[in-house]
Amino acid sequence: MKKYLTILSCLLILFSCKETLNNEILISNEDELISAISNAKPGDELILKNGVYEDLQIKFIANGVEGNPITLKAETPGKVSIEGESNLQLGGSYLVVEGLHFKNGHTPTGQVIRFKVNDTLIANHSKFTNCVIEEFTQPDRDVSDHWVELWGRHNELSNNYITGKSNFGPTVMVMLKGNEHIKNYHQIVNNHFGPRPRKGGPHGETMQLGDSGTSMTPSHTNVENNLFERCNGEVEIISSKSNNNTFKNNVFFESEGSLVLRHGNYANIDGNIFIGNDNSEFIGGIRVINTGHWITNNYFYKLKGNIFRAPLAVMNGIPKSPLNRYNQVTDAVMAYNSFIDCKTPFHFSVGSNVSQSNVLPKSEIRSARPIRTVVANNILYNETPFNYPIKNYDKVDGVLFKNNYTNSENKSEVKPSGLITVQMEVNTVSEFLKTPKVNSDKVYNGFDFQTIETDLFGNKRTSENNKVGAILNTAKNTVLFDKSNYGTDWFITEKEKIEPKTVTVVSKEDLVTAIKESNSGDIISLKSGTYNITETLSINKNITLTSSDKNNKATLMFTSSGKAFEMKPKGILHIDAVILKGNNEQVAFKTLDKNMTSAFGLWLKDTEISDFNSVLEVSKGAFADTVSVRNSLIKNCAKGIQLNKETNDKGDYNSEFVYVIGSTFDNVGEEVLNYYRGGYDESTIGGNLKFTNNTIMNSGKMEKNNILIKNRGIVNVEFADNTFKNNPVKVVAILWGEKGQKPENNTVVNSGEIKVVQNLKLKLMY
Amino acid sequence: MKKYLTILSCLLILFSCKETLNNEILISNEDELISAISNAKPGDELILKNGVYEDLQIKFIANGVEGNPITLKAETPGKVSIEGESNLQLGGSYLVVEGLHFKNGHTPTGQVIRFKVNDTLIANHSKFTNCVIEEFTQPDRDVSDHWVELWGRHNELSNNYITGKSNFGPTVMVMLKGNEHIKNYHQIVNNHFGPRPRKGGPHGETMQLGDSGTSMTPSHTNVENNLFERCNGEVEIISSKSNNNTFKNNVFFESEGSLVLRHGNYANIDGNIFIGNDNSEFIGGIRVINTGHWITNNYFYKLKGNIFRAPLAVMNGIPKSPLNRYNQVTDAVMAYNSFIDCKTPFHFSVGSNVSQSNVLPKSEIRSARPIRTVVANNILYNETPFNYPIKNYDKVDGVLFKNNYTNSENKSEVKPSGLITVQMEVNTVSEFLKTPKVNSDKVYNGFDFQTIETDLFGNKRTSENNKVGAILNTAKNTVLFDKSNYGTDWFITEKEKIEPKTVTVVSKEDLVTAIKESNSGDIISLKSGTYNITETLSINKNITLTSSDKNNKATLMFTSSGKAFEMKPKGILHIDAVILKGNNEQVAFKTLDKNMTSAFGLWLKDTEISDFNSVLEVSKGAFADTVSVRNSLIKNCAKGIQLNKETNDKGDYNSEFVYVIGSTFDNVGEEVLNYYRGGYDESTIGGNLKFTNNTIMNSGKMEKNNILIKNRGIVNVEFADNTFKNNPVKVVAILWGEKGQKPENNTVVNSGEIKVVQNLKLKLMY
């Protein structure tokens, strides 16, 4: 009997412990939080009261146990915002953070969320879930950070919405430096990665797993069921740089980049969806480097990219490659994928650069072609048949093609017998989802193909029921994906649209007030007449200035000192049919000197600019998404458009797109345009210049370098139909032959010459 | 009832099938073998009748099933020998080969045993067991092959005795080219790897797992419980070049090399025994390169090697190393090892060559020091205390030392607090086995150390019972290892010793007969007098020629054409106190022009050689273990000792050791010695020259290169106490400073100079 009593009392104690363990602690300030964390026991819930927490740097150091974690959460999900100079570090086991909203600020350290406090306080079995990190970006684009840094093992990043990082550094980073962090089996699942703006150069990945220095480690991170929406940071949306990672059932929606297997081996890319559109050649698919990757059951839709941005880009490697360069592709399997309206899905030996042997060191020459690689059971369907399914940049002699089907002829140079042209019926199931039917159920059973057990939707592939392509069968009205399945259960990602309004102004005072008070998207219409502007006009939203009567344009006469317009982050200025005049001393458009947190834009149309010292100047960290000058006249300025301050020579540049079209430059003293990108790395492809149908005259008289239009290092250049007349320079422009740049139909009179240099010598970036 | 009958009849059928399956097929020739293989069914035993099978190339293509393999075996193990141009290929599943003896021949292809017939006929779940491969070596050393090439998965190489490979190429090779061969879980167990002679240069490994091109693949090969006895092929006994291999409980007995983690990562080296001796600095331990290796419970005994041959050599890497060079050591763990009488167990940053930046390309500079590396719970015991436990070639700033104990002071430059000097009592348990006792049971519990579950002998390490060092406890009279546990159950590896006999000869005829008829080891004693030798004396065994009366030496007067002695494979000639005279046209000692299958040797002592055209000439593939000239006189010869035909510049050379000691060279027309090794690769360390106490005079008159003693590329050179007098050359010798070579106490009179070049420019080997 005594024994029973003892057991009973033990049970009671256990039970009462369990009661006290499930403790809810309400917290309203930092001190209470610190105290609660230091006393936290398994099962505790540390609840941040609704409100705004400024400059909160949380060290969540505690130890829960399996099934009984310690939770730090918002009283109401989304009603707790962490702002200012804030961040969160986790150290310990079984920790959960949920419902927080990081906004209006940035981290004072290198990370917003870090699964490690220091080298001995590492988080394991912990998660960050149902949270939002929204534009929590560094004021200075050149300052690098990571928003989520995963360390330790068995951690989870789930159901978050993460958007708007515009500074240097991958958004999410998996760290592998040390045995404590390998074989981590992290789960990055069900997140919604919202738009990441173009960064202009490298280091704008949405996710990176390891780096070249840890690329030999087994990571085993699972990236599953995430939505990547317009993640446009750079050419790599995801950069996998470690071994044994899984990418499964993710959706890449109109994201200007690719899932890139950059370093490391044996990735599994299964059942992902890549959606492009008819207009963009920037949206890529999968880029393959290294050994042993399996790429199966993926669905590629309307991807129009080429080379590095191809739907499926299989690269050439460097023989005996250095650790941080390009290993050969070997032992890869690409099977059961569907390419719908992708024109040319397969690009082989991407990056082959044998022709550049004279400007590149031997250790840069990618001459090792893919070997022991199998391409099987894929479907290629184009609604309008397209006859070039394969683009090759070298011989394709190490790839086995088996049982691939296309509905187009194959007029490519490479014509494998394993790519068969057949008639296909197609079923349009729902938006983005087309299922072509091949009248052949013969699939190729390669080595270990029995491990490809299901299709994109999880239907079992059996010997009785199997088919080529990503999809075995679909129910009626199957949707390809449902946006509401990703991210938090509380944050609304779609902003309400405000209808833009037009404000008409007649005086300088009206104009200044209107610029200040208008909403983003509004139009300010200037009545005809001259406006004497004595102050700098500051632009921090999307505004259009236009003349009410385009046949009788308004004139803005600036006597303000230094600059006419100051371009601030998010300032996008459209000027349509207005005349701007300066006093010969100002810059017409100039960014802030620092803290250009996010991109600006400048769109000029039917506009005259004269008597300024220079047209556009930017600071080092500044970045324009677009600078556009159309049908405009620029005259009597000392300098023109200057986008040349990113001189790190690490692949960065000051504007993604520059359009100068149908415009006239008359009497610009020095350079008309200076658009610069320095540093060699073929994988960071950027800078886009369209310079067409312009007339440039009487310019360059004071130009020291004797070059009128400078576009050094810019990768994509169109240069056509321009007239150059009486410009006393030696060189009009230098184009880069290797990148396909060539002058077309330009008229050059008394103005030096247009040069083409085949291989530009650039500083290696690494 | 009907149902039961059906089941019963099924069972009967099954049973009778099983009966017929266990079929023994006796085979006596190749045709029968081919027929038997083509008809083989699971359970069949294909039995080769006892006898010798010449020129038999077996393609064992068949499919057994689990538990019911198809076996090819000797009628009596060891009584079936495969000779001549023979080999064996396996293709299929569940195949067993046992009891065969490969000898007196070589393979006509690149492999003796290959677990693959072609790219689609690969062996899986198959084994080669209880066999012997004995001196089945290519006639030409320059022809490369592998004796066992493992392909496929789950294959086994067990209980074999394999010895005597003297040509190029690793003895056992694990091949990983293709997904069919990765994650192979091969078992290489219980084998006895008998002596492999010094090869002279690289490509003499006893085992290699993958190559740099497949070094990123997971191999998962298990090398367990093998004996490596005097495997002296080259500096790497085992070269691990892939991931996840295990090396467990192997014994490395007086083998001149190391277990080298050359490429690939995450090896597990546990419970191995390395036995050296007091005399050799060639016997190494473990050399570490790359990431994530665990080196635990190993026992190192009397290892006297340094640098690349150190007991534990941890290398510096090349930053961002090319695939085939040296990656940095990171995340390594070296714990619970015992170093007994090893003097300086730890060598860190081996291969550091920052000082050579001016002769080597940047991609060769090993400047990346080991990082995130843990050295813990090791014991260092020296019977005679030795106060330099650590040798460092760079800073040691990335290594954590914890709870290591030594019985000596630490006067090394590196003095970590985690290496503690304590008194130790030592127990000598049995031969080679000493167990020092540290009066401290505190062990360091590093990350994941709980995975080190047992000690060297399999005793459990628990929190109650744990200790530093490889051994927890031993029973009385425990033996460290028992040679009879390795290899076959039938082959006797110890040859019976024949007592050498002495034959006294008085005439040329006697001498010729004696050389032909004597046994290896015999001594031929020449009575005083002159012997006119008209024919070439051919040496193919170990023979000593000596004078019966050393004060009145016999003279051999050669009129034979071409050469006096022809050195054949295995010919080891000792000449002690004899006078050799030529007719100025012959070579005194010359090897075969080709097919120098195995090493020769030449030992001259108290001997006079005069009036030859040259003293020693070798052919390209020829290799001497030792060429020794002591207290001898060489005069009136056009050329001296020439070991300079290995000009591939791939690290090879014609003799492992060259000793020239206490001898006189008088009137040698051209070079006195030419000993050459070409090609840069620091990991292939070779050529050993001792040139001391000699007098060289009146020589070099006809020398075109103006160098008297040529030792270009030879790594280890001692050059001291010589006298050079009246030799009309510019240079006596050029020594290589970087390798520690320096002239000591030489007298040079009217003879040019002795140069020291710090960094020799050599052709890169790869």
PDB file of C-alpha atoms in Angstrom, chain B residues 66-231:
ATOM      1  CA  GLU B  66      20.397 -13.550 -52.205  1.00  0.00           C
ATOM      2  CA  GLY B  67      21.261 -16.610 -50.107  1.00  0.00           C
ATOM      3  CA  ASN B  68      21.835 -18.627 -53.251  1.00  0.00           C
ATOM      4  CA  PRO B  69      24.863 -17.326 -55.081  1.00  0.00           C
ATOM      5  CA  ILE B  70      26.692 -18.836 -58.018  1.00  0.00           C
ATOM      6  CA  THR B  71      30.162 -19.890 -56.983  1.00  0.00           C
ATOM      7  CA  LEU B  72      33.308 -20.396 -59.017  1.00  0.00           C
ATOM      8  CA  LYS B  73      35.872 -22.185 -56.897  1.00  0.00           C
ATOM      9  CA  ALA B  74      38.932 -24.340 -56.804  1.00  0.00           C
ATOM     10  CA  GLU B  75      38.462 -28.054 -56.329  1.00  0.00           C
ATOM     11  CA  THR B  76      40.977 -27.675 -53.508  1.00  0.00           C
ATOM     12  CA  PRO B  77      41.764 -24.150 -52.401  1.00  0.00           C
ATOM     13  CA  GLY B  78      45.254 -23.304 -53.629  1.00  0.00           C
ATOM     14  CA  LYS B  79      45.525 -26.247 -55.937  1.00  0.00           C
ATOM     15  CA  VAL B  80      44.163 -24.304 -58.871  1.00  0.00           C
ATOM     16  CA  SER B  81      46.543 -21.789 -60.313  1.00  0.00           C
ATOM     17  CA  ILE B  82      45.770 -19.290 -63.031  1.00  0.00           C
ATOM     18  CA  GLU B  83      48.927 -18.398 -64.908  1.00  0.00           C
ATOM     19  CA  GLY B  84      50.186 -16.657 -68.038  1.00  0.00           C
ATOM     20  CA  GLU B  85      48.068 -13.933 -69.594  1.00  0.00           C
ATOM     21  CA  SER B  86      45.010 -14.291 -67.465  1.00  0.00           C
ATOM     22  CA  ASN B  87      42.329 -12.303 -65.745  1.00  0.00           C
ATOM     23  CA  LEU B  88      38.800 -12.469 -64.371  1.00  0.00           C
ATOM     24  CA  GLN B  89      35.809 -10.216 -64.902  1.00  0.00           C
ATOM     25  CA  LEU B  90      32.571 -10.485 -62.973  1.00  0.00           C
ATOM     26  CA  GLY B  91      29.194  -9.270 -64.184  1.00  0.00           C
ATOM     27  CA  GLY B  92      25.870  -9.957 -62.499  1.00  0.00           C
ATOM     28  CA  SER B  93      24.682 -10.497 -58.962  1.00  0.00           C
ATOM     29  CA  TYR B  94      25.558 -12.780 -56.099  1.00  0.00           C
ATOM     30  CA  LEU B  95      28.692 -14.281 -57.580  1.00  0.00           C
ATOM     31  CA  VAL B  96      31.439 -15.839 -55.481  1.00  0.00           C
ATOM     32  CA  VAL B  97      34.989 -16.659 -56.539  1.00  0.00           C
ATOM     33  CA  GLU B  98      37.141 -18.561 -54.102  1.00  0.00           C
ATOM     34  CA  GLY B  99      40.315 -20.536 -53.614  1.00  0.00           C
ATOM     35  CA  LEU B 100      42.208 -19.487 -56.788  1.00  0.00           C
ATOM     36  CA  HIS B 101      45.891 -18.743 -57.048  1.00  0.00           C
ATOM     37  CA  PHE B 102      47.013 -16.168 -59.618  1.00  0.00           C
ATOM     38  CA  LYS B 103      50.749 -16.454 -60.225  1.00  0.00           C
ATOM     39  CA  ASN B 104      53.474 -16.693 -62.871  1.00  0.00           C
ATOM     40  CA  GLY B 105      51.800 -14.256 -65.204  1.00  0.00           C
ATOM     41  CA  HIS B 106      50.050 -10.972 -65.611  1.00  0.00           C
ATOM     42  CA  THR B 107      46.853  -9.582 -67.012  1.00  0.00           C
ATOM     43  CA  PRO B 108      46.685  -8.754 -70.710  1.00  0.00           C
ATOM     44  CA  THR B 109      44.211  -5.963 -69.836  1.00  0.00           C
ATOM     45  CA  GLY B 110      44.254  -3.193 -67.240  1.00  0.00           C
ATOM     46  CA  GLN B 111      42.929  -5.409 -64.459  1.00  0.00           C
ATOM     47  CA  VAL B 112      43.481  -8.858 -62.997  1.00  0.00           C
ATOM     48  CA  ILE B 113      40.132  -8.994 -61.205  1.00  0.00           C
ATOM     49  CA  ARG B 114      37.449  -6.594 -62.360  1.00  0.00           C
ATOM     50  CA  PHE B 115      33.954  -6.362 -60.880  1.00  0.00           C
ATOM     51  CA  LYS B 116      32.566  -5.313 -64.226  1.00  0.00           C
ATOM     52  CA  VAL B 117      32.549  -6.789 -67.702  1.00  0.00           C
ATOM     53  CA  ASN B 118      31.457  -3.626 -69.451  1.00  0.00           C
ATOM     54  CA  ASP B 119      29.429  -0.493 -68.665  1.00  0.00           C
ATOM     55  CA  THR B 120      26.162  -2.384 -68.553  1.00  0.00           C
ATOM     56  CA  LEU B 121      27.407  -5.683 -67.116  1.00  0.00           C
ATOM     57  CA  ILE B 122      28.421  -4.770 -63.597  1.00  0.00           C
ATOM     58  CA  ALA B 123      28.880  -7.003 -60.566  1.00  0.00           C
ATOM     59  CA  ASN B 124      26.807  -6.392 -57.440  1.00  0.00           C
ATOM     60  CA  HIS B 125      26.621  -8.387 -54.197  1.00  0.00           C
ATOM     61  CA  SER B 126      29.582 -10.445 -55.348  1.00  0.00           C
ATOM     62  CA  LYS B 127      32.806 -11.509 -53.749  1.00  0.00           C
ATOM     63  CA  PHE B 128      36.363 -12.571 -54.397  1.00  0.00           C
ATOM     64  CA  THR B 129      37.558 -14.500 -51.394  1.00  0.00           C
ATOM     65  CA  ASN B 130      40.217 -16.844 -50.066  1.00  0.00           C
ATOM     66  CA  CYS B 131      42.379 -16.307 -53.145  1.00  0.00           C
ATOM     67  CA  VAL B 132      46.002 -15.400 -53.719  1.00  0.00           C
ATOM     68  CA  ILE B 133      47.410 -12.968 -56.246  1.00  0.00           C
ATOM     69  CA  GLU B 134      51.149 -13.379 -56.103  1.00  0.00           C
ATOM     70  CA  GLU B 135      53.617 -11.369 -58.154  1.00  0.00           C
ATOM     71  CA  PHE B 136      51.169 -11.291 -61.028  1.00  0.00           C
ATOM     72  CA  THR B 137      52.904  -8.162 -62.186  1.00  0.00           C
ATOM     73  CA  GLN B 138      53.426  -6.627 -65.618  1.00  0.00           C
ATOM     74  CA  PRO B 139      56.820  -7.419 -67.149  1.00  0.00           C
ATOM     75  CA  ASP B 140      57.294  -3.714 -67.819  1.00  0.00           C
ATOM     76  CA  ARG B 141      57.111  -1.490 -64.739  1.00  0.00           C
ATOM     77  CA  ASP B 142      55.865   1.409 -66.876  1.00  0.00           C
ATOM     78  CA  VAL B 143      52.737  -0.506 -67.918  1.00  0.00           C
ATOM     79  CA  SER B 144      49.951   0.363 -65.505  1.00  0.00           C
ATOM     80  CA  ASP B 145      47.261  -1.927 -64.189  1.00  0.00           C
ATOM     81  CA  HIS B 146      45.091  -2.650 -61.149  1.00  0.00           C
ATOM     82  CA  TRP B 147      44.968  -6.080 -59.651  1.00  0.00           C
ATOM     83  CA  VAL B 148      41.520  -5.720 -58.182  1.00  0.00           C
ATOM     84  CA  GLU B 149      39.106  -3.151 -59.546  1.00  0.00           C
ATOM     85  CA  LEU B 150      35.874  -2.874 -57.601  1.00  0.00           C
ATOM     86  CA  TRP B 151      32.811  -1.553 -59.417  1.00  0.00           C
ATOM     87  CA  GLY B 152      29.101  -1.812 -58.661  1.00  0.00           C
ATOM     88  CA  ARG B 153      27.749  -2.054 -55.153  1.00  0.00           C
ATOM     89  CA  HIS B 154      27.933  -4.350 -52.177  1.00  0.00           C
ATOM     90  CA  ASN B 155      30.915  -6.319 -53.371  1.00  0.00           C
ATOM     91  CA  GLU B 156      33.427  -8.012 -51.154  1.00  0.00           C
ATOM     92  CA  LEU B 157      37.151  -8.600 -51.255  1.00  0.00           C
ATOM     93  CA  SER B 158      37.915 -10.816 -48.311  1.00  0.00           C
ATOM     94  CA  ASN B 159      40.501 -13.169 -46.866  1.00  0.00           C
ATOM     95  CA  ASN B 160      42.853 -12.856 -49.800  1.00  0.00           C
ATOM     96  CA  TYR B 161      46.622 -12.708 -49.842  1.00  0.00           C
ATOM     97  CA  ILE B 162      47.859 -10.201 -52.370  1.00  0.00           C
ATOM     98  CA  THR B 163      51.522  -9.428 -52.818  1.00  0.00           C
ATOM     99  CA  GLY B 164      54.366  -8.398 -55.062  1.00  0.00           C
ATOM    100  CA  LYS B 165      53.000  -5.786 -57.448  1.00  0.00           C
ATOM    101  CA  SER B 166      55.964  -3.850 -58.769  1.00  0.00           C
ATOM    102  CA  ASN B 167      54.541  -2.043 -61.787  1.00  0.00           C
ATOM    103  CA  PHE B 168      52.568   1.197 -62.017  1.00  0.00           C
ATOM    104  CA  GLY B 169      49.085   1.378 -60.557  1.00  0.00           C
ATOM    105  CA  PRO B 170      47.350   0.822 -57.238  1.00  0.00           C
ATOM    106  CA  THR B 171      46.943  -2.826 -56.276  1.00  0.00           C
ATOM    107  CA  VAL B 172      43.284  -2.452 -55.298  1.00  0.00           C
ATOM    108  CA  MET B 173      41.161   0.273 -56.823  1.00  0.00           C
ATOM    109  CA  VAL B 174      37.594   1.265 -56.002  1.00  0.00           C
ATOM    110  CA  MET B 175      35.994   2.838 -59.060  1.00  0.00           C
ATOM    111  CA  LEU B 176      33.228   5.396 -58.659  1.00  0.00           C
ATOM    112  CA  LYS B 177      32.545   6.699 -62.139  1.00  0.00           C
ATOM    113  CA  GLY B 178      28.768   6.519 -62.400  1.00  0.00           C
ATOM    114  CA  ASN B 179      25.765   6.333 -60.127  1.00  0.00           C
ATOM    115  CA  GLU B 180      25.899   2.523 -60.362  1.00  0.00           C
ATOM    116  CA  HIS B 181      29.067   2.536 -58.261  1.00  0.00           C
ATOM    117  CA  ILE B 182      28.476   5.137 -55.568  1.00  0.00           C
ATOM    118  CA  LYS B 183      27.182   4.341 -52.101  1.00  0.00           C
ATOM    119  CA  ASN B 184      28.762   0.983 -52.787  1.00  0.00           C
ATOM    120  CA  TYR B 185      29.248  -0.297 -49.241  1.00  0.00           C
ATOM    121  CA  HIS B 186      31.992  -2.584 -50.535  1.00  0.00           C
ATOM    122  CA  GLN B 187      33.650  -4.718 -47.896  1.00  0.00           C
ATOM    123  CA  ILE B 188      37.424  -5.026 -48.114  1.00  0.00           C
ATOM    124  CA  VAL B 189      37.990  -7.204 -45.093  1.00  0.00           C
ATOM    125  CA  ASN B 190      40.331  -9.741 -43.537  1.00  0.00           C
ATOM    126  CA  ASN B 191      42.846  -9.567 -46.351  1.00  0.00           C
ATOM    127  CA  HIS B 192      46.556  -9.881 -45.970  1.00  0.00           C
ATOM    128  CA  PHE B 193      48.306  -7.391 -48.215  1.00  0.00           C
ATOM    129  CA  GLY B 194      51.805  -8.815 -48.361  1.00  0.00           C
ATOM    130  CA  PRO B 195      54.916  -6.898 -49.291  1.00  0.00           C
ATOM    131  CA  ARG B 196      54.689  -4.516 -52.209  1.00  0.00           C
ATOM    132  CA  PRO B 197      58.216  -3.451 -53.152  1.00  0.00           C
ATOM    133  CA  ARG B 198      59.254   0.173 -53.449  1.00  0.00           C
ATOM    134  CA  LYS B 199      58.182   1.409 -56.848  1.00  0.00           C
ATOM    135  CA  GLY B 200      60.335   4.533 -57.134  1.00  0.00           C
ATOM    136  CA  GLY B 201      57.878   7.413 -57.600  1.00  0.00           C
ATOM    137  CA  PRO B 202      54.091   7.638 -57.429  1.00  0.00           C
ATOM    138  CA  HIS B 203      51.301   5.224 -58.470  1.00  0.00           C
ATOM    139  CA  GLY B 204      52.407   2.476 -56.136  1.00  0.00           C
ATOM    140  CA  GLU B 205      49.492   2.580 -53.679  1.00  0.00           C
ATOM    141  CA  THR B 206      48.285  -0.677 -52.216  1.00  0.00           C
ATOM    142  CA  MET B 207      44.746   0.673 -52.247  1.00  0.00           C
ATOM    143  CA  GLN B 208      43.017   3.668 -53.776  1.00  0.00           C
ATOM    144  CA  LEU B 209      39.361   4.576 -53.356  1.00  0.00           C
ATOM    145  CA  GLY B 210      38.214   6.815 -56.206  1.00  0.00           C
ATOM    146  CA  ASP B 211      40.217   9.567 -57.804  1.00  0.00           C
ATOM    147  CA  SER B 212      40.132  13.342 -57.714  1.00  0.00           C
ATOM    148  CA  GLY B 213      37.515  13.377 -60.472  1.00  0.00           C
ATOM    149  CA  THR B 214      35.134  11.304 -58.362  1.00  0.00           C
ATOM    150  CA  SER B 215      36.227  12.689 -55.019  1.00  0.00           C
ATOM    151  CA  MET B 216      32.809  14.275 -54.421  1.00  0.00           C
ATOM    152  CA  THR B 217      31.001  10.951 -54.540  1.00  0.00           C
ATOM    153  CA  PRO B 218      29.835   9.021 -51.486  1.00  0.00           C
ATOM    154  CA  SER B 219      31.697   5.733 -51.581  1.00  0.00           C
ATOM    155  CA  HIS B 220      30.947   4.167 -48.186  1.00  0.00           C
ATOM    156  CA  THR B 221      33.605   1.512 -48.661  1.00  0.00           C
ATOM    157  CA  ASN B 222      34.575  -0.368 -45.517  1.00  0.00           C
ATOM    158  CA  VAL B 223      38.233  -1.367 -45.175  1.00  0.00           C
ATOM    159  CA  GLU B 224      38.345  -3.422 -42.026  1.00  0.00           C
ATOM    160  CA  ASN B 225      40.576  -5.900 -40.312  1.00  0.00           C
ATOM    161  CA  ASN B 226      43.218  -6.126 -43.020  1.00  0.00           C
ATOM    162  CA  LEU B 227      46.936  -6.601 -42.508  1.00  0.00           C
ATOM    163  CA  PHE B 228      49.218  -4.404 -44.581  1.00  0.00           C
ATOM    164  CA  GLU B 229      52.659  -5.902 -44.252  1.00  0.00           C
ATOM    165  CA  ARG B 230      55.607  -3.983 -45.678  1.00  0.00           C
ATOM    166  CA  CYS B 231      53.484  -2.326 -48.323  1.00  0.00           C
TER     167      CYS B 231
END
